Amino acid sequence: MTTTEIAAARRREVIPEATVARLPLYLRALHTLADEGTSTISSEALAEAAGVNSAKLRKDLSHLGSYGTRGVGYDVAHLITSISHELGLSRRCSVVLVGVGNLGRALAGYGGFASRGLAIDALLDADPALTGEQIAGLTVRHIDDLPEVVVPGSIGVIATPASAAQLVCDLLVGAGVTSILNFAPTVLSVPADVDLRKVDLSIELQILSFHEHRKSLVTPA
Amino acid sequence: MTTTEIAAARRREVIPEATVARLPLYLRALHTLADEGTSTISSEALAEAAGVNSAKLRKDLSHLGSYGTRGVGYDVAHLITSISHELGLSRRCSVVLVGVGNLGRALAGYGGFASRGLAIDALLDADPALTGEQIAGLTVRHIDDLPEVVVPGSIGVIATPASAAQLVCDLLVGAGVTSILNFAPTVLSVPADVDLRKVDLSIELQILSFHEHRKSLVTPA
DNA sequence: ACGCGCTTGTGAACGCGCGCACAAAGTCAG
DNA sequence: CTGACTTTGTGCGCGCGTTCACAAGCGCGT
Ligand SMILES: NC(=O)c1ccc[n+]([C@@H]2O[C@H](COP(=O)([O-])OP(=O)(O)OC[C@H]3O[C@@H](n4cnc5c(N)ncnc54)[C@H](O)[C@@H]3O)[C@@H](O)[C@H]2O)c1
Ligand SMILES: NC(=O)c1ccc[n+]([C@@H]2O[C@H](COP(=O)([O-])OP(=O)(O)OC[C@H]3O[C@@H](n4cnc5c(N)ncnc54)[C@H](O)[C@@H]3O)[C@@H](O)[C@H]2O)c1
């Protein structure tokens, strides 16, 4: 890290969580725009492409300290660099996936991560029958090898059954992982310094089910 | 729907979106408790199991109009019935999945939905080579058959490449679907009366990447 | 050089959700 | 029956996030 970057990090205020969650959205829209040859874009147009309010977009970008030009808009290439750097995607980010079942295989074979600086670097499973198998160019290793594949900054992904999730989570934390994405439908407990996010498909469907149910109540068949 | 239910729906206030998102969490914890033979539980204990604040839990449940007993707690079985009904899970909810690729297959083979009143009823794909194939007890049908498999109240799931997502989305809306879950990394536009939720794994990883990057800044190696 | 029109950046108001803390309400023992 | 204990239901204040609306800033045409 250069001294310039350190200074920039100090100067920069803390970025609101809600903003962080939208930066990847902007980044995707910007990549699309760049591919189309667009070099400059207004907050209005970019907000439209990202599906958000333009004032919100401007406020979000202002947190980055990346300045647009009044009367013109934002420089697409500069914004991509700026957001990528802020998200830590400039230097490739290592991802360790635990649980190579139905979901794990789909994730391992997915190309959408690598294209944005994220790459799955290791596949782990407790099933001896799976270790050694080649999936998407990676060799499945035994869960006991976890400490060997974790490097500082690694992100852990849990795709095991719910019953094994807390155990695997503890192993990850023990190996030094401080950022975990959990697909198992369980509440996991982690130390305060570990970031834990979850993706729960059942919950998403149940939320939709709720609204569908509500619609059927106000509009009785 | 009985007149009692209509009356209940009228009496019940509108439930905050944040509460709706937590009901499935409570429901899961309650099912676990019921399986263990617990018949009564305090808000404190249930909140612990669901990983939320107990005051928040009580406020959430108060929206349901389901009353606990002071000094005792909540009746587990009654709460399960009450939440399930509120989420519209009492009568089975039909799910139509479009796009039987890596992710679509994983979803189709997943048993976690059916166990909670949600069941995938139809698999659709545009690839003629896939139509007729049996997956998880269902026959893959051609996307052109969409109108035939959609019933009132169906939930649509999009697991196609991003390039086809808006097209598929329009087809779903055209067929009468008003609740859609999208896995493709694109912004979709839908009429105002359609509920659209998205699950974006890349975004989750990028958010974790951001925090990991931040940690490395304040603790320079 | 200068003003016109466009776009950014942000001040301020609003609404929502969270969590503390407590009164009301019910249980249970004696 | 009474009193002590337990747990619910909620009033209230706080902080975050969203949005409107506008002043400040910049480029461009003339
Ligand atoms: N498949 C889906 O579409 C889907 C959808 C929603 C949620 N999920 C959740 O994602 C998780 C994985 O789902 P799946 O369908 O891939 O399950 P799966 O049973 O197909 O795969 C689980 C894998 O985890 C491995 N495993 C078990 N214990 C382990 C341990 N202690 N350490 C390492 N690996 C271990 C198993 O060997 C297996 O390969 C589950 O928690 C499931 O509830 C899956
Ligand atoms: N695989 C993953 O782990 C993963 C992770 C994150 C996001 N996603 C997203 O989920 C989506 C699906 O991913 P995937 O890996 O399963 O892709 P995939 O290419 O394996 O499967 C896509 C399927 O959609 C079908 N399809 C294409 N156009 C269609 C149309 N117009 N109508 C109906 N079906 C059509 C294809 O025939 C194919 O079977 C993609 O948008 C991807 O970005 C996938």
Coordinates of C-alpha atoms (C1' of nucleotides) and ligand atoms in Angstrom, one line a residue:
Chain A
M1 CA 0.0 0.0 0.0
T2 CA 1.4 3.4 -0.9
T3 CA 1.4 6.4 1.4
T4 CA -1.0 8.1 -1.0
E5 CA -3.5 5.3 -0.4
I6 CA -3.1 5.5 3.3
A7 CA -3.8 9.2 3.2
A8 CA -6.8 8.7 1.0
A9 CA -8.1 6.1 3.5
R10 CA -7.7 8.5 6.4
R11 CA -9.3 11.4 4.6
R12 CA -12.2 9.3 3.5
E13 CA -15.0 9.2 6.0
V14 CA -16.6 5.9 7.0
I15 CA -18.9 4.7 4.3
P16 CA -22.5 3.9 5.3
E17 CA -23.4 0.2 5.1
A18 CA -26.3 1.0 2.8
T19 CA -24.0 2.7 0.4
V20 CA -21.5 -0.2 0.4
A21 CA -24.4 -2.6 -0.6
R22 CA -25.1 -0.5 -3.6
L23 CA -21.5 0.0 -4.9
P24 CA -21.4 -3.4 -6.6
L25 CA -24.6 -2.4 -8.3
Y26 CA -23.1 0.7 -9.7
L27 CA -20.0 -1.2 -10.6
R28 CA -21.9 -3.6 -12.7
A29 CA -23.8 -0.9 -14.5
L30 CA -20.6 0.9 -15.2
H31 CA -18.9 -2.1 -16.7
T32 CA -21.8 -2.5 -19.0
L33 CA -21.5 1.1 -20.0
A34 CA -17.8 0.9 -20.5
D35 CA -18.3 -2.2 -22.8
E36 CA -20.7 -0.1 -24.8
G37 CA -18.1 2.6 -25.2
T38 CA -19.6 5.2 -23.0
S39 CA -16.9 7.4 -21.4
T40 CA -19.0 9.8 -19.4
I41 CA -22.4 9.5 -17.7
S42 CA -24.7 11.7 -15.6
S43 CA -26.0 10.6 -12.2
E44 CA -29.5 10.5 -13.7
A45 CA -28.6 8.0 -16.4
L46 CA -26.4 5.9 -14.1
A47 CA -29.1 5.8 -11.4
E48 CA -31.6 4.7 -14.1
A49 CA -29.2 1.9 -15.1
A50 CA -28.7 0.8 -11.5
G51 CA -32.4 1.1 -10.6
V52 CA -31.9 3.7 -7.8
N53 CA -32.7 7.3 -7.1
S54 CA -30.3 9.8 -8.6
A55 CA -29.8 11.8 -5.4
K56 CA -29.0 8.7 -3.6
L57 CA -26.5 7.8 -6.2
R58 CA -24.8 11.1 -6.0
K59 CA -24.6 11.0 -2.2
D60 CA -23.2 7.5 -2.4
L61 CA -20.5 8.5 -4.8
S62 CA -19.7 11.6 -2.8
H63 CA -18.6 9.2 0.0
L64 CA -15.9 7.9 -2.2
G65 CA -14.4 11.3 -2.6
S66 CA -14.5 10.6 -6.3
Y67 CA -15.6 13.8 -8.0
G68 CA -17.8 14.2 -11.0
T69 CA -17.8 17.2 -13.1
R70 CA -20.7 19.6 -12.8
G71 CA -22.5 20.1 -16.1
V72 CA -20.9 17.0 -17.5
G73 CA -21.2 14.0 -15.2
Y74 CA -18.9 11.2 -14.1
D75 CA -16.0 9.6 -15.9
V76 CA -16.9 6.0 -16.3
A77 CA -13.4 4.6 -16.3
H78 CA -12.4 6.6 -13.3
L79 CA -15.5 5.6 -11.4
I80 CA -14.8 1.9 -12.1
T81 CA -11.3 2.2 -10.8
S82 CA -12.5 4.1 -7.8
I83 CA -15.3 1.7 -6.8
S84 CA -13.2 -1.4 -7.5
H85 CA -10.5 -0.1 -5.3
E86 CA -12.9 0.8 -2.5
L87 CA -14.4 -2.7 -2.6
G88 CA -10.9 -4.2 -2.5
L89 CA -11.3 -5.8 -5.9
S90 CA -8.1 -4.4 -7.3
R91 CA -6.1 -7.1 -5.9
R92 CA -7.7 -10.5 -6.4
C93 CA -9.7 -11.7 -3.4
S94 CA -9.5 -15.3 -2.3
V95 CA -12.6 -17.3 -1.7
V96 CA -12.8 -20.6 0.1
L97 CA -15.9 -22.7 -0.5
V98 CA -16.9 -25.4 2.1
G99 CA -19.4 -28.0 1.0
V100 CA -19.4 -29.3 -2.5
G101 CA -23.0 -30.5 -2.8
N102 CA -25.7 -29.3 -5.2
L103 CA -25.3 -25.7 -4.3
G104 CA -21.5 -25.8 -3.9
R105 CA -21.1 -27.3 -7.4
A106 CA -23.2 -24.6 -8.9
L107 CA -21.2 -21.9 -7.2
A108 CA -17.9 -23.5 -8.1
G109 CA -18.9 -23.6 -11.8
Y110 CA -20.1 -20.0 -11.9
G111 CA -18.0 -17.7 -14.0
G112 CA -19.7 -14.5 -12.7
F113 CA -17.4 -14.1 -9.7
A114 CA -14.0 -14.4 -11.4
S115 CA -14.9 -11.7 -14.0
R116 CA -15.1 -9.1 -11.2
G117 CA -12.0 -9.8 -9.2
L118 CA -13.5 -12.5 -7.1
A119 CA -12.3 -16.1 -7.5
I120 CA -12.9 -19.3 -5.7
D121 CA -9.5 -20.6 -4.8
A122 CA -10.3 -23.8 -2.9
L123 CA -13.1 -26.4 -2.5
L124 CA -13.4 -28.3 0.7
D125 CA -15.7 -31.1 1.8
A126 CA -15.9 -33.6 4.6
D127 CA -16.9 -36.5 2.4
P128 CA -13.8 -38.6 1.6
A129 CA -15.5 -39.8 -1.6
L130 CA -15.3 -36.3 -3.0
T131 CA -11.8 -35.4 -2.1
G132 CA -9.6 -35.5 -5.1
E133 CA -12.4 -34.8 -7.5
Q134 CA -11.9 -32.1 -10.1
I135 CA -14.6 -29.5 -10.3
A136 CA -14.3 -26.4 -12.5
G137 CA -10.5 -26.7 -12.6
L138 CA -10.1 -27.1 -8.8
T139 CA -9.4 -30.2 -6.8
V140 CA -11.7 -30.9 -3.9
R141 CA -9.7 -31.1 -0.7
H142 CA -10.6 -32.5 2.7
I143 CA -12.0 -30.2 5.3
D144 CA -9.0 -31.0 7.5
D145 CA -6.8 -29.1 5.0
L146 CA -8.7 -25.9 5.7
P147 CA -5.8 -24.2 7.6
E148 CA -3.5 -24.7 4.6
V149 CA -5.8 -23.1 2.0
V150 CA -6.8 -20.0 4.1
V151 CA -4.7 -16.9 3.5
P152 CA -5.0 -13.5 5.2
G153 CA -8.0 -11.8 3.6
S154 CA -9.7 -15.0 2.5
I155 CA -13.5 -15.0 2.4
G156 CA -15.2 -18.2 3.6
V157 CA -18.4 -19.6 2.0
I158 CA -20.5 -22.2 3.8
A159 CA -22.6 -24.5 1.6
T160 CA -22.9 -27.5 3.9
P161 CA -26.1 -28.8 5.5
A162 CA -27.4 -26.7 8.3
S163 CA -26.3 -29.3 10.9
A164 CA -22.7 -28.8 10.0
A165 CA -22.7 -25.1 9.5
Q166 CA -21.7 -24.0 13.0
L167 CA -18.9 -26.5 13.1
V168 CA -17.6 -25.4 9.7
C169 CA -18.0 -21.8 10.8
D170 CA -15.9 -22.3 13.9
L171 CA -13.2 -24.0 11.8
L172 CA -13.1 -21.1 9.4
V173 CA -12.9 -18.6 12.2
G174 CA -10.2 -20.7 13.8
A175 CA -8.2 -20.6 10.6
G176 CA -8.3 -16.8 10.6
V177 CA -11.2 -16.1 8.3
T178 CA -13.0 -12.9 9.3
S179 CA -15.6 -12.7 6.5
I180 CA -18.1 -15.5 6.0
L181 CA -21.1 -16.0 3.6
N182 CA -23.5 -18.6 4.8
F183 CA -26.0 -20.4 2.7
A184 CA -27.2 -22.9 5.3
P185 CA -30.5 -22.1 7.0
T186 CA -29.2 -21.6 10.5
V187 CA -28.3 -18.8 12.9
L188 CA -24.5 -18.9 13.3
S189 CA -22.7 -17.2 16.1
V190 CA -19.3 -15.7 15.5
P191 CA -16.9 -13.4 17.3
A192 CA -17.6 -9.7 17.1
D193 CA -14.7 -9.0 14.7
V194 CA -16.0 -11.5 12.1
D195 CA -18.4 -10.3 9.3
L196 CA -21.2 -12.7 8.7
R197 CA -23.7 -12.5 5.9
K198 CA -26.3 -15.0 4.9
V199 CA -28.2 -15.8 1.8
D200 CA -31.5 -17.7 2.6
L201 CA -33.5 -18.6 -0.4
S202 CA -36.4 -20.1 1.6
I203 CA -36.8 -16.7 3.4
E204 CA -37.0 -14.9 0.1
L205 CA -39.7 -17.2 -1.2
Q206 CA -41.6 -16.9 2.0
I207 CA -41.5 -13.1 1.9
L208 CA -43.0 -13.3 -1.6
S209 CA -45.5 -15.8 -0.4
F210 CA -46.6 -13.3 2.2
H211 CA -47.2 -10.6 -0.3
E212 CA -49.0 -13.0 -2.6
H213 CA -51.2 -14.0 0.2
R214 CA -52.0 -10.4 1.1
K215 CA -53.0 -9.7 -2.5
S216 CA -55.4 -12.6 -2.5
L217 CA -57.0 -11.1 0.7
V218 CA -57.7 -7.6 -0.6
T219 CA -58.9 -9.0 -3.9
P220 CA -61.0 -12.0 -3.0
A221 CA -61.5 -14.3 -5.9
Chain B
M1 CA -61.5 -17.8 2.3
T2 CA -64.0 -17.7 5.3
T3 CA -65.6 -14.5 6.5
T4 CA -63.7 -15.0 9.7
E5 CA -60.4 -14.7 7.8
I6 CA -61.5 -11.6 6.0
A7 CA -62.5 -10.0 9.3
A8 CA -59.1 -11.0 10.7
A9 CA -57.3 -9.5 7.8
R10 CA -59.2 -6.2 8.1
R11 CA -58.6 -6.0 11.9
R12 CA -54.9 -6.7 11.5
E13 CA -52.8 -3.7 10.9
V14 CA -50.4 -3.6 8.0
I15 CA -47.2 -5.5 8.9
P16 CA -43.9 -3.7 8.5
E17 CA -41.7 -5.1 5.8
A18 CA -38.8 -5.6 8.3
T19 CA -41.1 -7.7 10.4
V20 CA -42.2 -9.8 7.4
A21 CA -38.6 -10.5 6.6
R22 CA -38.1 -11.9 10.1
L23 CA -41.2 -14.1 10.4
P24 CA -39.6 -16.9 8.4
L25 CA -36.7 -16.8 10.8
Y26 CA -39.0 -17.2 13.8
L27 CA -40.9 -20.0 12.0
R28 CA -37.7 -22.0 11.4
A29 CA -36.7 -21.6 15.1
L30 CA -40.2 -22.6 16.2
H31 CA -40.2 -25.8 14.0
T32 CA -36.9 -26.8 15.6
L33 CA -38.3 -26.2 19.0
A34 CA -41.5 -28.2 18.2
D35 CA -39.4 -31.1 17.0
E36 CA -37.6 -31.0 20.3
G37 CA -40.9 -31.3 22.1
T38 CA -41.0 -27.7 23.5
S39 CA -44.6 -26.5 23.8
T40 CA -44.1 -23.1 25.4
I41 CA -41.3 -20.5 24.9
S42 CA -40.5 -17.1 26.2
S43 CA -39.7 -14.2 23.9
E44 CA -36.2 -14.1 25.4
A45 CA -35.4 -17.8 24.5
L46 CA -37.0 -17.6 21.0
A47 CA -35.2 -14.3 20.3
E48 CA -31.9 -16.1 21.2
A49 CA -32.7 -19.0 18.9
A50 CA -33.6 -16.6 16.0
G51 CA -30.6 -14.3 16.7
V52 CA -32.6 -11.2 17.3
N53 CA -33.4 -8.8 20.1
S54 CA -36.3 -9.9 22.4
A55 CA -38.1 -6.6 22.4
K56 CA -38.1 -6.7 18.6
L57 CA -39.4 -10.2 18.6
R58 CA -42.3 -9.3 20.9
K59 CA -43.1 -6.2 18.8
D60 CA -43.1 -8.4 15.6
L61 CA -45.4 -11.0 17.1
S62 CA -47.7 -8.3 18.4
H63 CA -48.4 -7.3 14.8
L64 CA -49.8 -10.8 14.2
G65 CA -52.4 -10.3 16.9
S66 CA -51.3 -13.6 18.3
Y67 CA -51.1 -13.2 22.0
G68 CA -48.6 -14.7 24.4
T69 CA -49.4 -15.3 28.0
R70 CA -47.7 -12.9 30.5
G71 CA -45.6 -14.8 33.0
V72 CA -45.4 -17.8 30.7
G73 CA -44.6 -17.1 27.1
Y74 CA -45.9 -18.1 23.7
D75 CA -47.5 -21.4 22.7
V76 CA -45.1 -22.9 20.1
A77 CA -47.8 -24.8 18.1
H78 CA -50.1 -21.8 18.0
L79 CA -47.3 -19.5 16.9
I80 CA -46.4 -21.9 14.1
T81 CA -49.9 -21.9 12.8
S82 CA -50.3 -18.2 13.2
I83 CA -47.1 -17.3 11.3
S84 CA -47.6 -20.0 8.7
H85 CA -51.0 -18.6 8.0
E86 CA -49.8 -15.0 7.9
L87 CA -47.1 -16.0 5.3
G88 CA -49.7 -17.8 3.2
L89 CA -48.0 -21.1 3.7
S90 CA -51.1 -22.9 5.0
R91 CA -52.2 -23.7 1.5
R92 CA -49.3 -24.9 -0.6
C93 CA -47.7 -22.2 -2.7
S94 CA -46.8 -22.9 -6.3
V95 CA -43.3 -22.0 -7.6
V96 CA -42.4 -21.9 -11.2
L97 CA -38.6 -22.1 -12.0
V98 CA -37.3 -20.8 -15.3
G99 CA -33.7 -21.7 -16.4
V100 CA -32.5 -25.2 -15.6
G101 CA -28.8 -24.6 -15.6
N102 CA -26.2 -25.0 -12.8
L103 CA -28.2 -23.0 -10.3
G104 CA -31.6 -24.1 -11.5
R105 CA -30.7 -27.7 -11.0
A106 CA -29.5 -27.1 -7.5
L107 CA -32.7 -25.3 -6.6
A108 CA -34.9 -28.0 -8.2
G109 CA -33.2 -30.6 -6.2
Y110 CA -33.3 -28.8 -2.9
G111 CA -35.7 -30.3 -0.3
G112 CA -35.6 -27.3 2.0
F113 CA -38.5 -25.6 0.3
A114 CA -41.1 -28.3 0.2
S115 CA -40.7 -28.9 3.9
R116 CA -42.1 -25.5 4.6
G117 CA -45.1 -25.4 2.3
L118 CA -43.2 -24.2 -0.7
A119 CA -42.8 -26.5 -3.6
I120 CA -41.4 -26.1 -7.1
D121 CA -44.2 -27.2 -9.4
A122 CA -42.7 -26.6 -12.8
L123 CA -39.3 -26.3 -14.5
L124 CA -39.0 -24.4 -17.7
D125 CA -36.1 -23.8 -20.1
A126 CA -35.6 -22.5 -23.6
D127 CA -33.1 -25.1 -24.6
P128 CA -34.9 -27.8 -26.6
A129 CA -32.3 -30.3 -25.6
L130 CA -33.4 -30.0 -22.0
T131 CA -37.2 -30.3 -22.5
G132 CA -38.5 -33.7 -21.4
E133 CA -35.6 -34.3 -19.1
Q134 CA -36.5 -35.5 -15.6
I135 CA -35.1 -33.5 -12.7
A136 CA -36.1 -34.1 -9.1
G137 CA -39.3 -35.8 -10.1
L138 CA -40.3 -33.0 -12.5
T139 CA -40.2 -32.9 -16.3
V140 CA -38.6 -29.9 -17.8
R141 CA -41.0 -28.1 -20.1
H142 CA -40.4 -25.6 -22.9
I143 CA -40.6 -21.9 -22.0
D144 CA -43.5 -21.6 -24.4
D145 CA -45.6 -23.7 -22.1
L146 CA -45.3 -21.0 -19.4
P147 CA -48.9 -19.8 -19.5
E148 CA -50.1 -23.4 -19.0
V149 CA -48.1 -24.0 -15.8
V150 CA -48.8 -20.6 -14.1
V151 CA -51.8 -20.6 -11.7
P152 CA -53.1 -17.6 -9.7
G153 CA -50.7 -17.0 -6.8
S154 CA -47.7 -18.7 -8.5
I155 CA -44.3 -17.4 -7.6
G156 CA -41.8 -17.1 -10.5
V157 CA -38.1 -17.8 -10.1
I158 CA -35.6 -16.6 -12.7
A159 CA -32.4 -18.6 -13.0
T160 CA -31.4 -17.8 -16.6
P161 CA -28.4 -15.8 -17.8
A162 CA -28.7 -12.1 -17.3
S163 CA -29.2 -11.5 -21.0
A164 CA -32.5 -13.4 -21.0
A165 CA -33.8 -12.3 -17.6
Q166 CA -35.9 -9.3 -18.7
L167 CA -37.4 -11.3 -21.5
V168 CA -38.3 -14.1 -19.1
C169 CA -39.5 -11.6 -16.5
D170 CA -41.9 -10.1 -19.1
L171 CA -43.2 -13.5 -20.0
L172 CA -43.9 -14.3 -16.3
V173 CA -45.7 -11.0 -15.8
G174 CA -47.6 -11.6 -19.0
A175 CA -48.7 -14.9 -17.7
G176 CA -50.1 -13.3 -14.6
V177 CA -47.2 -13.8 -12.1
T178 CA -47.1 -11.0 -9.6
S179 CA -44.2 -12.2 -7.4
I180 CA -40.7 -12.9 -8.8
L181 CA -37.4 -13.9 -7.4
N182 CA -34.5 -13.1 -9.6
F183 CA -31.0 -14.7 -9.5
A184 CA -29.7 -13.1 -12.6
P185 CA -27.3 -10.1 -12.1
T186 CA -29.5 -7.5 -13.8
V187 CA -31.9 -4.8 -12.9
L188 CA -35.3 -5.8 -14.0
S189 CA -38.2 -3.5 -14.5
V190 CA -41.7 -4.7 -13.7
P191 CA -45.2 -3.1 -13.3
A192 CA -45.8 -1.5 -9.9
D193 CA -48.2 -4.2 -8.8
V194 CA -45.5 -6.9 -9.2
D195 CA -43.2 -7.8 -6.2
L196 CA -39.7 -8.3 -7.3
R197 CA -36.9 -9.6 -5.1
K198 CA -33.4 -10.4 -6.1
V199 CA -30.6 -12.6 -4.8
D200 CA -27.2 -11.6 -5.9
L201 CA -24.3 -13.7 -4.7
S202 CA -21.6 -11.5 -6.3
I203 CA -22.9 -8.5 -4.4
E204 CA -22.7 -10.4 -1.1
L205 CA -19.1 -11.4 -1.8
Q206 CA -18.2 -7.8 -2.8
I207 CA -19.7 -6.5 0.4
L208 CA -17.5 -8.9 2.3
S209 CA -14.6 -8.0 0.2
F210 CA -15.1 -4.3 1.1
H211 CA -15.0 -5.0 4.8
E212 CA -12.0 -7.3 4.4
H213 CA -10.2 -4.5 2.5
R214 CA -11.1 -2.0 5.2
K215 CA -9.7 -4.3 7.9
S216 CA -6.4 -4.5 6.0
L217 CA -6.2 -0.7 5.9
V218 CA -6.6 -0.1 9.6
T219 CA -4.3 -3.0 10.4
P220 CA -1.5 -2.6 7.8
A221 CA 0.5 -5.8 7.4
Chain C
dA1 C1' -14.9 37.2 -22.2
dC2 C1' -19.3 36.2 -20.6
dG3 C1' -23.5 34.5 -19.6
dC4 C1' -26.6 30.4 -20.3
dG5 C1' -27.8 25.8 -19.2
dC6 C1' -26.7 21.6 -17.4
dT7 C1' -25.2 18.6 -13.5
dT8 C1' -23.2 17.9 -9.2
dG9 C1' -23.0 18.0 -4.2
dT10 C1' -25.5 18.7 0.0
dG11 C1' -28.7 21.0 3.6
dA12 C1' -32.8 19.8 5.7
dA13 C1' -37.0 17.4 6.7
dC14 C1' -39.2 13.2 7.0
dG15 C1' -40.2 8.4 8.1
dC16 C1' -38.9 3.9 9.6
dG17 C1' -36.9 0.7 12.5
dC18 C1' -34.4 -0.4 16.7
dG19 C1' -33.9 -1.1 21.5
dC20 C1' -34.4 0.5 26.3
dA21 C1' -37.2 0.4 30.0
dC22 C1' -41.4 0.0 32.4
dA23 C1' -46.2 -0.7 33.5
dA24 C1' -49.8 -4.1 32.9
dA25 C1' -51.1 -8.7 33.3
dG26 C1' -50.9 -13.2 34.4
dT27 C1' -49.0 -17.4 37.2
dC28 C1' -47.9 -19.9 41.1
dA29 C1' -46.9 -21.0 46.0
dG30 C1' -48.5 -20.9 50.5
Chain D
dC1 C1' -56.9 -14.9 48.9
dT2 C1' -52.7 -12.6 48.6
dG3 C1' -48.3 -11.3 47.4
dA4 C1' -44.1 -12.1 44.9
dC5 C1' -42.3 -13.3 40.6
dT6 C1' -42.2 -13.8 35.7
dT7 C1' -43.0 -12.2 31.1
dT8 C1' -45.6 -9.7 27.8
dG9 C1' -46.8 -5.5 25.2
dT10 C1' -45.6 -0.9 24.1
dG11 C1' -44.4 4.3 24.7
dC12 C1' -40.6 6.9 23.7
dG13 C1' -36.3 8.7 22.1
dC14 C1' -32.5 8.0 18.9
dG15 C1' -30.0 7.2 14.8
dC16 C1' -29.9 5.9 10.0
dG17 C1' -31.3 6.2 5.4
dT18 C1' -34.1 8.4 1.8
dT19 C1' -35.7 12.1 -0.8
dC20 C1' -36.6 16.8 -2.2
dA21 C1' -34.9 20.9 -3.6
dC22 C1' -31.5 24.2 -4.6
dA23 C1' -27.2 26.7 -4.6
dA24 C1' -22.6 26.3 -6.4
dG25 C1' -19.7 25.0 -10.2
dC26 C1' -18.3 23.9 -14.8
dG27 C1' -18.3 23.7 -19.9
dC28 C1' -19.7 25.6 -24.1
dG29 C1' -21.4 28.5 -27.5
dT30 C1' -21.3 33.0 -29.1
Ligands
LIG1 N1 -29.4 -26.7 -3.1 C1 -30.1 -25.5 -3.0 O1 -30.6 -25.1 -4.0 C2 -30.2 -24.8 -1.7 C3 -31.1 -23.8 -1.6 C4 -31.2 -23.1 -0.4 C5 -30.4 -23.4 0.6 N2 -29.5 -24.4 0.5 C6 -28.6 -24.7 1.6 O2 -27.3 -24.8 1.2 C7 -26.7 -25.9 1.9 C8 -26.1 -26.8 0.9 O3 -27.1 -27.4 0.1 P1 -26.9 -28.6 -0.9 O4 -28.1 -28.8 -1.6 O5 -25.6 -28.3 -1.7 O6 -26.6 -29.8 0.1 P2 -25.9 -31.1 -0.2 O7 -26.3 -32.1 0.8 O8 -26.0 -31.5 -1.6 O9 -24.3 -30.8 0.0 C9 -23.8 -30.6 1.2 C10 -22.3 -30.9 1.1 O10 -21.6 -30.6 2.4 C11 -20.7 -31.6 2.7 N3 -20.5 -31.6 4.2 C12 -21.3 -32.1 5.2 N4 -20.8 -31.9 6.4 C13 -19.6 -31.2 6.1 C14 -18.6 -30.8 7.0 N5 -18.7 -30.9 8.3 N6 -17.5 -30.1 6.5 C15 -17.4 -30.0 5.1 N7 -18.4 -30.4 4.3 C16 -19.4 -31.0 4.8 C17 -21.4 -32.8 2.3 O11 -20.4 -33.9 2.1 C18 -22.0 -32.4 1.0 O12 -21.1 -32.6 -0.1 C19 -27.7 -26.5 2.8 O13 -27.6 -25.9 4.1 C20 -29.0 -26.1 2.2 O14 -30.0 -25.9 3.2 C21 -29.4 -25.1 -0.7
LIG2 N1 -24.4 -20.8 -10.9 C1 -24.2 -20.0 -9.8 O1 -23.7 -20.4 -8.8 C2 -24.7 -18.6 -9.9 C3 -24.3 -17.8 -8.9 C4 -24.7 -16.4 -8.9 C5 -25.6 -16.0 -9.9 N2 -25.9 -16.9 -10.9 C6 -26.8 -16.4 -11.9 O2 -27.9 -17.3 -12.0 C7 -28.3 -17.4 -13.4 C8 -28.2 -18.8 -13.8 O3 -26.9 -19.3 -13.6 P1 -26.4 -20.7 -14.1 O4 -25.1 -21.0 -13.7 O5 -27.5 -21.7 -13.8 O6 -26.4 -20.5 -15.7 P2 -26.5 -21.6 -16.8 O7 -26.0 -21.0 -18.1 O8 -25.9 -22.9 -16.3 O9 -28.1 -21.9 -17.0 C9 -28.9 -21.0 -17.6 C10 -30.1 -21.8 -18.2 O10 -31.1 -20.8 -18.6 C11 -31.6 -21.3 -19.9 N3 -32.1 -20.2 -20.7 C12 -31.4 -19.3 -21.4 N4 -32.3 -18.4 -22.0 C13 -33.5 -18.8 -21.6 C14 -34.8 -18.2 -21.9 N5 -34.9 -17.1 -22.7 N6 -35.8 -18.8 -21.3 C15 -35.7 -19.9 -20.5 N7 -34.5 -20.4 -20.2 C16 -33.4 -19.9 -20.8 C17 -30.4 -22.0 -20.5 O11 -30.9 -22.9 -21.5 C18 -29.7 -22.6 -19.3 O12 -30.3 -23.9 -19.1 C19 -27.3 -16.5 -14.1 O13 -27.9 -15.2 -14.4 C20 -26.2 -16.3 -13.2 O14 -25.5 -15.1 -13.4 C21 -25.5 -18.2 -10.9

